[in-house]
Amino acid sequence: IFYSTKPAEVILFGGQPAYANIPGTELSYATNTDADLLVYNPTKEYYYLAAGRWFKASDLKGPWTYTTESLPPDFSNIPPKSPIGAVLVSVPGTPEAEDAVLMAQVPTTATVDPKAAEKVKVSYTGDPEFKPIEGTSMEFATNTTDKVIKVGDVYYLCLQGVWFMSPNP
């Protein structure tokens, strides 16, 4: 059990941290973790990408500080086809980051077949049970893996990003 009273991330390694150099840069990346963790070799500082934002520390244990806007220039030299090339979408000024911004601005739509609601079935363990959501007039289902919310006499289900409503749980 890990407990923290402030925002925290756990970076898991398969053994002791191992790093590989990124060709054409003075950067190395951690090879035995799923985390996007780099080391800027001239300063031996660690750079960690979390939720599209870069954080920097002189030690893996921290403290970590936000640094997206002040990454070393070498970050933009990461080869796109390298094993760590996917981080380029989070490196300001790179073509990949500019493309990501443009793609985020493209509206997307989904077409939902109205008859799909007829096929939706929620499975409960026993009779449906609901508990209040503190600070609201809503309740949530406690004995199903589905996301069911009750508001008054109406039940709402969010399934694959689509909201359904029903007079029955």
Tab-separated table of N, CA, C and O in Angstrom, residues 28-128:
chain	number	residue	atom	x	y	z
A	28	SER	N	18.899	9.591	-22.603
A	28	SER	CA	18.725	8.146	-22.447
A	28	SER	C	17.292	7.934	-21.987
A	28	SER	O	16.671	8.825	-21.404
A	29	TYR	N	16.759	6.741	-22.247
A	29	TYR	CA	15.409	6.434	-21.772
A	29	TYR	C	15.435	5.143	-20.984
A	29	TYR	O	16.285	4.271	-21.208
A	30	ALA	N	14.528	5.040	-20.037
A	30	ALA	CA	14.433	3.840	-19.200
A	30	ALA	C	13.843	2.714	-20.040
A	30	ALA	O	12.788	2.881	-20.658
A	31	THR	N	14.532	1.570	-20.038
A	31	THR	CA	14.112	0.452	-20.888
A	31	THR	C	13.303	-0.607	-20.156
A	31	THR	O	12.674	-1.434	-20.798
A	32	ASN	N	13.305	-0.592	-18.845
A	32	ASN	CA	12.611	-1.654	-18.105
A	32	ASN	C	11.448	-1.125	-17.263
A	32	ASN	O	11.241	-1.517	-16.132
A	33	THR	N	10.697	-0.202	-17.885
A	33	THR	CA	9.489	0.336	-17.267
A	33	THR	C	8.529	0.723	-18.378
A	33	THR	O	8.955	0.995	-19.504
A	34	ASP	N	7.247	0.757	-18.058
A	34	ASP	CA	6.252	1.237	-19.016
A	34	ASP	C	6.152	2.759	-18.982
A	34	ASP	O	5.487	3.361	-19.818
A	35	ALA	N	6.807	3.388	-18.011
A	35	ALA	CA	6.772	4.842	-17.864
A	35	ALA	C	7.649	5.497	-18.925
A	35	ALA	O	8.637	4.916	-19.375
A	36	ASP	N	7.276	6.707	-19.317
A	36	ASP	CA	8.112	7.508	-20.214
A	36	ASP	C	9.072	8.306	-19.341
A	36	ASP	O	8.740	9.389	-18.844
A	37	LEU	N	10.245	7.735	-19.121
A	37	LEU	CA	11.237	8.317	-18.223
A	37	LEU	C	12.544	8.478	-18.986
A	37	LEU	O	13.070	7.499	-19.529
A	38	LEU	N	13.033	9.710	-19.050
A	38	LEU	CA	14.273	10.001	-19.760
A	38	LEU	C	15.279	10.633	-18.817
A	38	LEU	O	14.903	11.191	-17.780
A	39	VAL	N	16.548	10.555	-19.200
A	39	VAL	CA	17.619	11.210	-18.454
A	39	VAL	C	18.361	12.113	-19.433
A	39	VAL	O	18.737	11.681	-20.529
A	40	TYR	N	18.534	13.375	-19.050
A	40	TYR	CA	19.349	14.290	-19.845
A	40	TYR	C	20.770	14.130	-19.318
A	40	TYR	O	21.101	14.550	-18.208
A	41	ASN	N	21.618	13.457	-20.084
A	41	ASN	CA	22.934	13.032	-19.611
A	41	ASN	C	23.861	14.156	-19.146
A	41	ASN	O	24.578	13.973	-18.155
A	42	PRO	N	23.892	15.331	-19.807
A	42	PRO	CA	24.809	16.383	-19.318
A	42	PRO	C	24.531	16.829	-17.884
A	42	PRO	O	25.449	17.177	-17.154
A	43	THR	N	23.257	16.814	-17.457
A	43	THR	CA	22.936	17.276	-16.107
A	43	THR	C	22.525	16.136	-15.182
A	43	THR	O	22.345	16.347	-13.982
A	44	LYS	N	22.338	14.930	-15.753
A	44	LYS	CA	21.879	13.751	-15.001
A	44	LYS	C	20.498	13.975	-14.377
A	44	LYS	O	20.165	13.378	-13.361
A	45	GLU	N	19.693	14.829	-14.991
A	45	GLU	CA	18.345	15.083	-14.493
A	45	GLU	C	17.369	14.125	-15.164
A	45	GLU	O	17.514	13.769	-16.336
A	46	TYR	N	16.367	13.724	-14.391
A	46	TYR	CA	15.329	12.820	-14.863
A	46	TYR	C	14.147	13.631	-15.379
A	46	TYR	O	13.790	14.658	-14.797
A	47	TYR	N	13.543	13.148	-16.450
A	47	TYR	CA	12.347	13.768	-17.025
A	47	TYR	C	11.291	12.681	-17.156
A	47	TYR	O	11.531	11.638	-17.760
A	48	TYR	N	10.133	12.955	-16.592
A	48	TYR	CA	9.052	11.973	-16.550
A	48	TYR	C	7.815	12.573	-17.195
A	48	TYR	O	7.412	13.692	-16.870
A	49	LEU	N	7.209	11.822	-18.110
A	49	LEU	CA	5.999	12.270	-18.797
A	49	LEU	C	4.789	11.625	-18.144
A	49	LEU	O	4.668	10.402	-18.100
A	50	ALA	N	3.891	12.470	-17.617
A	50	ALA	CA	2.670	11.980	-16.980
A	50	ALA	C	1.506	12.818	-17.501
A	50	ALA	O	1.524	14.044	-17.383
A	51	ALA	N	0.514	12.159	-18.091
A	51	ALA	CA	-0.688	12.830	-18.599
A	51	ALA	C	-0.342	13.972	-19.550
A	51	ALA	O	-0.939	15.043	-19.506
A	52	GLY	N	0.654	13.757	-20.403
A	52	GLY	CA	1.025	14.753	-21.404
A	52	GLY	C	1.859	15.905	-20.887
A	52	GLY	O	2.136	16.853	-21.623
A	53	ARG	N	2.290	15.831	-19.626
A	53	ARG	CA	3.077	16.904	-19.021
A	53	ARG	C	4.409	16.343	-18.534
A	53	ARG	O	4.463	15.249	-17.990
A	54	TRP	N	5.455	17.131	-18.709
A	54	TRP	CA	6.793	16.715	-18.292
A	54	TRP	C	7.111	17.254	-16.900
A	54	TRP	O	6.807	18.398	-16.574
A	55	PHE	N	7.770	16.387	-16.130
A	55	PHE	CA	8.238	16.753	-14.796
A	55	PHE	C	9.718	16.405	-14.714
A	55	PHE	O	10.173	15.456	-15.342
A	56	LYS	N	10.462	17.187	-13.924
A	56	LYS	CA	11.915	17.036	-13.833
A	56	LYS	C	12.321	16.871	-12.380
A	56	LYS	O	11.721	17.461	-11.481
A	57	ALA	N	13.369	16.045	-12.169
A	57	ALA	CA	13.937	15.872	-10.823
A	57	ALA	C	15.394	15.471	-10.947
A	57	ALA	O	15.808	14.870	-11.937
A	58	SER	N	16.170	15.786	-9.929
A	58	SER	CA	17.575	15.375	-9.925
A	58	SER	C	17.740	13.993	-9.313
A	58	SER	O	18.819	13.423	-9.357
A	59	ASP	N	16.647	13.451	-8.743
A	59	ASP	CA	16.660	12.128	-8.138
A	59	ASP	C	15.334	11.452	-8.456
A	59	ASP	O	14.298	12.127	-8.514
A	60	LEU	N	15.340	10.142	-8.656
A	60	LEU	CA	14.096	9.431	-8.968
A	60	LEU	C	13.050	9.582	-7.870
A	60	LEU	O	11.854	9.489	-8.129
A	61	LYS	N	13.498	9.815	-6.651
A	61	LYS	CA	12.560	9.974	-5.536
A	61	LYS	C	11.991	11.383	-5.462
A	61	LYS	O	11.151	11.664	-4.617
A	62	GLY	N	12.447	12.275	-6.348
A	62	GLY	CA	11.928	13.640	-6.373
A	62	GLY	C	12.737	14.556	-5.505
A	62	GLY	O	13.821	14.196	-5.074
A	63	PRO	N	12.251	15.746	-5.287
A	63	PRO	CA	10.948	16.256	-5.701
A	63	PRO	C	10.904	16.542	-7.199
A	63	PRO	O	11.908	16.910	-7.804
A	64	TRP	N	9.722	16.367	-7.772
A	64	TRP	CA	9.494	16.580	-9.198
A	64	TRP	C	8.857	17.949	-9.403
A	64	TRP	O	7.982	18.339	-8.638
A	65	THR	N	9.306	18.655	-10.439
A	65	THR	CA	8.727	19.956	-10.763
A	65	THR	C	8.262	19.957	-12.211
A	65	THR	O	8.877	19.318	-13.077
A	66	TYR	N	7.177	20.677	-12.466
A	66	TYR	CA	6.639	20.811	-13.809
A	66	TYR	C	7.669	21.503	-14.697
A	66	TYR	O	8.257	22.505	-14.301
A	67	THR	N	7.892	20.965	-15.902
A	67	THR	CA	8.925	21.549	-16.748
A	67	THR	C	8.621	21.480	-18.239
A	67	THR	O	9.512	21.698	-19.049
A	68	THR	N	7.388	21.216	-18.628
A	68	THR	CA	7.057	21.052	-20.047
A	68	THR	C	7.580	22.198	-20.899
A	68	THR	O	8.075	21.977	-22.004
A	69	GLU	N	7.459	23.414	-20.425
A	69	GLU	CA	7.845	24.582	-21.236
A	69	GLU	C	9.355	24.826	-21.269
A	69	GLU	O	9.810	25.687	-22.015
A	70	SER	N	10.131	24.097	-20.484
A	70	SER	CA	11.583	24.336	-20.458
A	70	SER	C	12.378	23.037	-20.595
A	70	SER	O	13.340	22.823	-19.870
A	71	LEU	N	11.964	22.199	-21.541
A	71	LEU	CA	12.716	20.972	-21.805
A	71	LEU	C	14.021	21.313	-22.514
A	71	LEU	O	14.083	22.289	-23.281
A	72	PRO	N	15.075	20.521	-22.311
A	72	PRO	CA	16.301	20.738	-23.085
A	72	PRO	C	15.991	20.618	-24.583
A	72	PRO	O	15.160	19.800	-24.990
A	73	PRO	N	16.639	21.431	-25.411
A	73	PRO	CA	16.378	21.403	-26.857
A	73	PRO	C	16.540	20.013	-27.490
A	73	PRO	O	15.897	19.700	-28.490
A	74	ASP	N	17.362	19.173	-26.881
A	74	ASP	CA	17.607	17.832	-27.425
A	74	ASP	C	16.332	16.979	-27.503
A	74	ASP	O	16.271	16.035	-28.282
A	75	PHE	N	15.314	17.315	-26.723
A	75	PHE	CA	14.077	16.535	-26.759
A	75	PHE	C	13.464	16.553	-28.156
A	75	PHE	O	12.884	15.570	-28.596
A	76	SER	N	13.610	17.678	-28.873
A	76	SER	CA	13.028	17.748	-30.216
A	76	SER	C	13.855	16.968	-31.232
A	76	SER	O	13.441	16.813	-32.375
A	77	ASN	N	15.008	16.451	-30.822
A	77	ASN	CA	15.847	15.637	-31.714
A	77	ASN	C	15.621	14.137	-31.545
A	77	ASN	O	16.317	13.328	-32.162
A	78	ILE	N	14.670	13.762	-30.711
A	78	ILE	CA	14.368	12.337	-30.537
A	78	ILE	C	13.852	11.797	-31.873
A	78	ILE	O	12.919	12.366	-32.446
A	79	PRO	N	14.466	10.734	-32.395
A	79	PRO	CA	13.987	10.179	-33.667
A	79	PRO	C	12.562	9.638	-33.531
A	79	PRO	O	12.269	8.875	-32.602
A	80	PRO	N	11.659	10.048	-34.421
A	80	PRO	CA	10.273	9.593	-34.334
A	80	PRO	C	10.118	8.077	-34.326
A	80	PRO	O	9.205	7.553	-33.695
A	81	LYS	N	11.014	7.365	-34.985
A	81	LYS	CA	10.890	5.902	-35.065
A	81	LYS	C	11.658	5.184	-33.968
A	81	LYS	O	11.729	3.963	-33.953
A	82	SER	N	12.212	5.935	-33.014
A	82	SER	CA	12.926	5.291	-31.906
A	82	SER	C	11.908	4.673	-30.954
A	82	SER	O	10.729	5.016	-30.990
A	83	PRO	N	12.348	3.766	-30.088
A	83	PRO	CA	11.417	3.144	-29.140
A	83	PRO	C	10.690	4.154	-28.240
A	83	PRO	O	9.630	3.852	-27.718
A	84	ILE	N	11.235	5.343	-28.081
A	84	ILE	CA	10.626	6.364	-27.221
A	84	ILE	C	10.026	7.504	-28.057
A	84	ILE	O	9.556	8.500	-27.527
A	85	GLY	N	9.981	7.340	-29.364
A	85	GLY	CA	9.504	8.386	-30.277
A	85	GLY	C	8.090	8.859	-30.018
A	85	GLY	O	7.731	9.989	-30.364
A	86	ALA	N	7.259	8.036	-29.385
A	86	ALA	CA	5.871	8.418	-29.118
A	86	ALA	C	5.774	9.637	-28.196
A	86	ALA	O	4.742	10.315	-28.188
A	87	VAL	N	6.819	9.954	-27.438
A	87	VAL	CA	6.759	11.103	-26.525
A	87	VAL	C	6.779	12.424	-27.276
A	87	VAL	O	6.444	13.466	-26.698
A	88	LEU	N	7.130	12.414	-28.553
A	88	LEU	CA	7.239	13.658	-29.312
A	88	LEU	C	5.930	14.445	-29.359
A	88	LEU	O	5.952	15.663	-29.503
A	89	VAL	N	4.793	13.775	-29.212
A	89	VAL	CA	3.515	14.505	-29.203
A	89	VAL	C	3.416	15.416	-27.980
A	89	VAL	O	2.596	16.326	-27.966
A	90	SER	N	4.258	15.191	-26.987
A	90	SER	CA	4.252	16.004	-25.767
A	90	SER	C	5.487	16.885	-25.648
A	90	SER	O	5.760	17.422	-24.570
A	91	VAL	N	6.220	17.038	-26.751
A	91	VAL	CA	7.392	17.913	-26.756
A	91	VAL	C	7.019	19.169	-27.546
A	91	VAL	O	6.856	19.105	-28.772
A	92	PRO	N	6.840	20.309	-26.845
A	92	PRO	CA	6.419	21.535	-27.527
A	92	PRO	C	7.315	21.887	-28.713
A	92	PRO	O	8.533	21.750	-28.643
A	93	GLY	N	6.658	22.302	-29.803
A	93	GLY	CA	7.395	22.743	-30.983
A	93	GLY	C	7.689	21.656	-31.994
A	93	GLY	O	8.134	21.955	-33.102
A	94	THR	N	7.472	20.394	-31.656
A	94	THR	CA	7.733	19.326	-32.630
A	94	THR	C	6.530	19.200	-33.568
A	94	THR	O	5.403	19.539	-33.204
A	95	PRO	N	6.771	18.708	-34.788
A	95	PRO	CA	5.645	18.491	-35.708
A	95	PRO	C	4.586	17.560	-35.103
A	95	PRO	O	3.391	17.760	-35.311
A	96	GLU	N	5.029	16.568	-34.327
A	96	GLU	CA	4.093	15.626	-33.702
A	96	GLU	C	3.191	16.336	-32.694
A	96	GLU	O	1.991	16.058	-32.618
A	97	ALA	N	3.751	17.271	-31.926
A	97	ALA	CA	2.954	18.020	-30.951
A	97	ALA	C	1.981	18.954	-31.665
A	97	ALA	O	0.824	19.088	-31.263
A	98	GLU	N	2.444	19.584	-32.737
A	98	GLU	CA	1.564	20.470	-33.501
A	98	GLU	C	0.418	19.671	-34.125
A	98	GLU	O	-0.724	20.126	-34.128
A	99	ASP	N	0.722	18.476	-34.646
A	99	ASP	CA	-0.321	17.617	-35.206
A	99	ASP	C	-1.324	17.211	-34.131
A	99	ASP	O	-2.527	17.165	-34.374
A	100	ALA	N	-0.822	16.906	-32.940
A	100	ALA	CA	-1.709	16.497	-31.842
A	100	ALA	C	-2.674	17.626	-31.479
A	100	ALA	O	-3.852	17.378	-31.211
A	101	VAL	N	-2.182	18.861	-31.482
A	101	VAL	CA	-3.046	20.000	-31.182
A	101	VAL	C	-4.126	20.124	-32.254
A	101	VAL	O	-5.301	20.321	-31.957
A	102	LEU	N	-3.729	19.990	-33.520
A	102	LEU	CA	-4.709	20.073	-34.609
A	102	LEU	C	-5.741	18.955	-34.515
A	102	LEU	O	-6.942	19.184	-34.680
A	103	MET	N	-5.289	17.746	-34.229
A	103	MET	CA	-6.214	16.608	-34.142
A	103	MET	C	-7.201	16.779	-32.989
A	103	MET	O	-8.357	16.381	-33.092
A	104	ALA	N	-6.755	17.395	-31.908
A	104	ALA	CA	-7.638	17.610	-30.764
A	104	ALA	C	-8.726	18.626	-31.082
A	104	ALA	O	-9.757	18.669	-30.415
A	105	GLN	N	-8.505	19.450	-32.111
A	105	GLN	CA	-9.481	20.470	-32.483
A	105	GLN	C	-10.492	19.977	-33.508
A	105	GLN	O	-11.466	20.663	-33.781
A	106	VAL	N	-10.250	18.796	-34.074
A	106	VAL	CA	-11.158	18.259	-35.072
A	106	VAL	C	-12.360	17.652	-34.362
A	106	VAL	O	-12.216	16.748	-33.546
A	107	PRO	N	-13.544	18.181	-34.646
A	107	PRO	CA	-14.720	17.608	-33.985
A	107	PRO	C	-14.991	16.196	-34.485
A	107	PRO	O	-14.784	15.890	-35.654
A	108	THR	N	-15.408	15.364	-33.581
A	108	THR	CA	-15.763	13.998	-33.968
A	108	THR	C	-17.208	13.751	-33.573
A	108	THR	O	-17.705	14.313	-32.606
A	109	THR	N	-17.847	12.940	-34.358
A	109	THR	CA	-19.228	12.592	-34.059
A	109	THR	C	-19.365	11.078	-34.092
A	109	THR	O	-18.591	10.382	-34.731
A	110	ALA	N	-20.344	10.617	-33.391
A	110	ALA	CA	-20.638	9.191	-33.380
A	110	ALA	C	-22.119	9.030	-33.695
A	110	ALA	O	-22.950	9.834	-33.283
A	111	THR	N	-22.421	7.997	-34.441
A	111	THR	CA	-23.807	7.696	-34.739
A	111	THR	C	-24.219	6.519	-33.878
A	111	THR	O	-23.561	5.485	-33.877
A	112	VAL	N	-25.279	6.717	-33.126
A	112	VAL	CA	-25.768	5.663	-32.243
A	112	VAL	C	-27.112	5.194	-32.773
A	112	VAL	O	-28.018	5.999	-33.001
A	113	ASP	N	-27.217	3.913	-32.993
A	113	ASP	CA	-28.472	3.326	-33.448
A	113	ASP	C	-29.468	3.371	-32.295
A	113	ASP	O	-29.217	2.788	-31.239
A	114	PRO	N	-30.606	4.048	-32.457
A	114	PRO	CA	-31.574	4.116	-31.364
A	114	PRO	C	-32.035	2.736	-30.891
A	114	PRO	O	-32.413	2.565	-29.738
A	115	LYS	N	-31.982	1.751	-31.769
A	115	LYS	CA	-32.399	0.402	-31.382
A	115	LYS	C	-31.359	-0.277	-30.482
A	115	LYS	O	-31.631	-1.313	-29.896
A	116	ALA	N	-30.172	0.331	-30.372
A	116	ALA	CA	-29.135	-0.241	-29.511
A	116	ALA	C	-29.609	-0.267	-28.062
A	116	ALA	O	-29.231	-1.160	-27.295
A	117	ALA	N	-30.433	0.691	-27.680
A	117	ALA	CA	-30.936	0.749	-26.303
A	117	ALA	C	-31.751	-0.489	-25.956
A	117	ALA	O	-31.761	-0.928	-24.805
A	118	GLU	N	-32.400	-1.076	-26.950
A	118	GLU	CA	-33.203	-2.272	-26.699
A	118	GLU	C	-32.331	-3.468	-26.315
A	118	GLU	O	-32.796	-4.390	-25.658
A	119	LYS	N	-31.069	-3.447	-26.724
A	119	LYS	CA	-30.163	-4.574	-26.475
A	119	LYS	C	-29.370	-4.416	-25.176
A	119	LYS	O	-28.696	-5.334	-24.753
A	120	VAL	N	-29.452	-3.243	-24.558
A	120	VAL	CA	-28.674	-2.979	-23.347
A	120	VAL	C	-29.320	-3.671	-22.151
A	120	VAL	O	-30.501	-3.489	-21.881
A	121	LYS	N	-28.538	-4.489	-21.477
A	121	LYS	CA	-29.008	-5.177	-20.268
A	121	LYS	C	-27.957	-4.977	-19.182
A	121	LYS	O	-26.774	-5.205	-19.399
A	122	VAL	N	-28.400	-4.560	-18.006
A	122	VAL	CA	-27.503	-4.385	-16.863
A	122	VAL	C	-27.670	-5.597	-15.956
A	122	VAL	O	-28.796	-5.972	-15.621
A	123	SER	N	-26.552	-6.205	-15.573
A	123	SER	CA	-26.589	-7.355	-14.666
A	123	SER	C	-26.245	-6.908	-13.256
A	123	SER	O	-25.211	-6.266	-13.041
A	124	TYR	N	-27.120	-7.229	-12.322
A	124	TYR	CA	-26.909	-6.912	-10.914
A	124	TYR	C	-26.676	-8.212	-10.156
A	124	TYR	O	-27.163	-9.270	-10.547
A	125	THR	N	-25.941	-8.117	-9.066
A	125	THR	CA	-25.804	-9.239	-8.151
A	125	THR	C	-26.962	-9.115	-7.170
A	125	THR	O	-26.946	-8.268	-6.282
A	126	GLY	N	-28.007	-9.910	-7.389
A	126	GLY	CA	-29.219	-9.781	-6.576
A	126	GLY	C	-30.078	-8.645	-7.082
A	126	GLY	O	-29.984	-8.235	-8.240
A	127	ASP	N	-30.912	-8.119	-6.191
A	127	ASP	CA	-31.759	-6.979	-6.551
A	127	ASP	C	-30.900	-5.726	-6.656
A	127	ASP	O	-29.908	-5.579	-5.929
A	128	PRO	N	-31.257	-4.791	-7.563
A	128	PRO	CA	-30.477	-3.553	-7.685
A	128	PRO	C	-30.388	-2.806	-6.359
A	128	PRO	O	-31.387	-2.668	-5.650
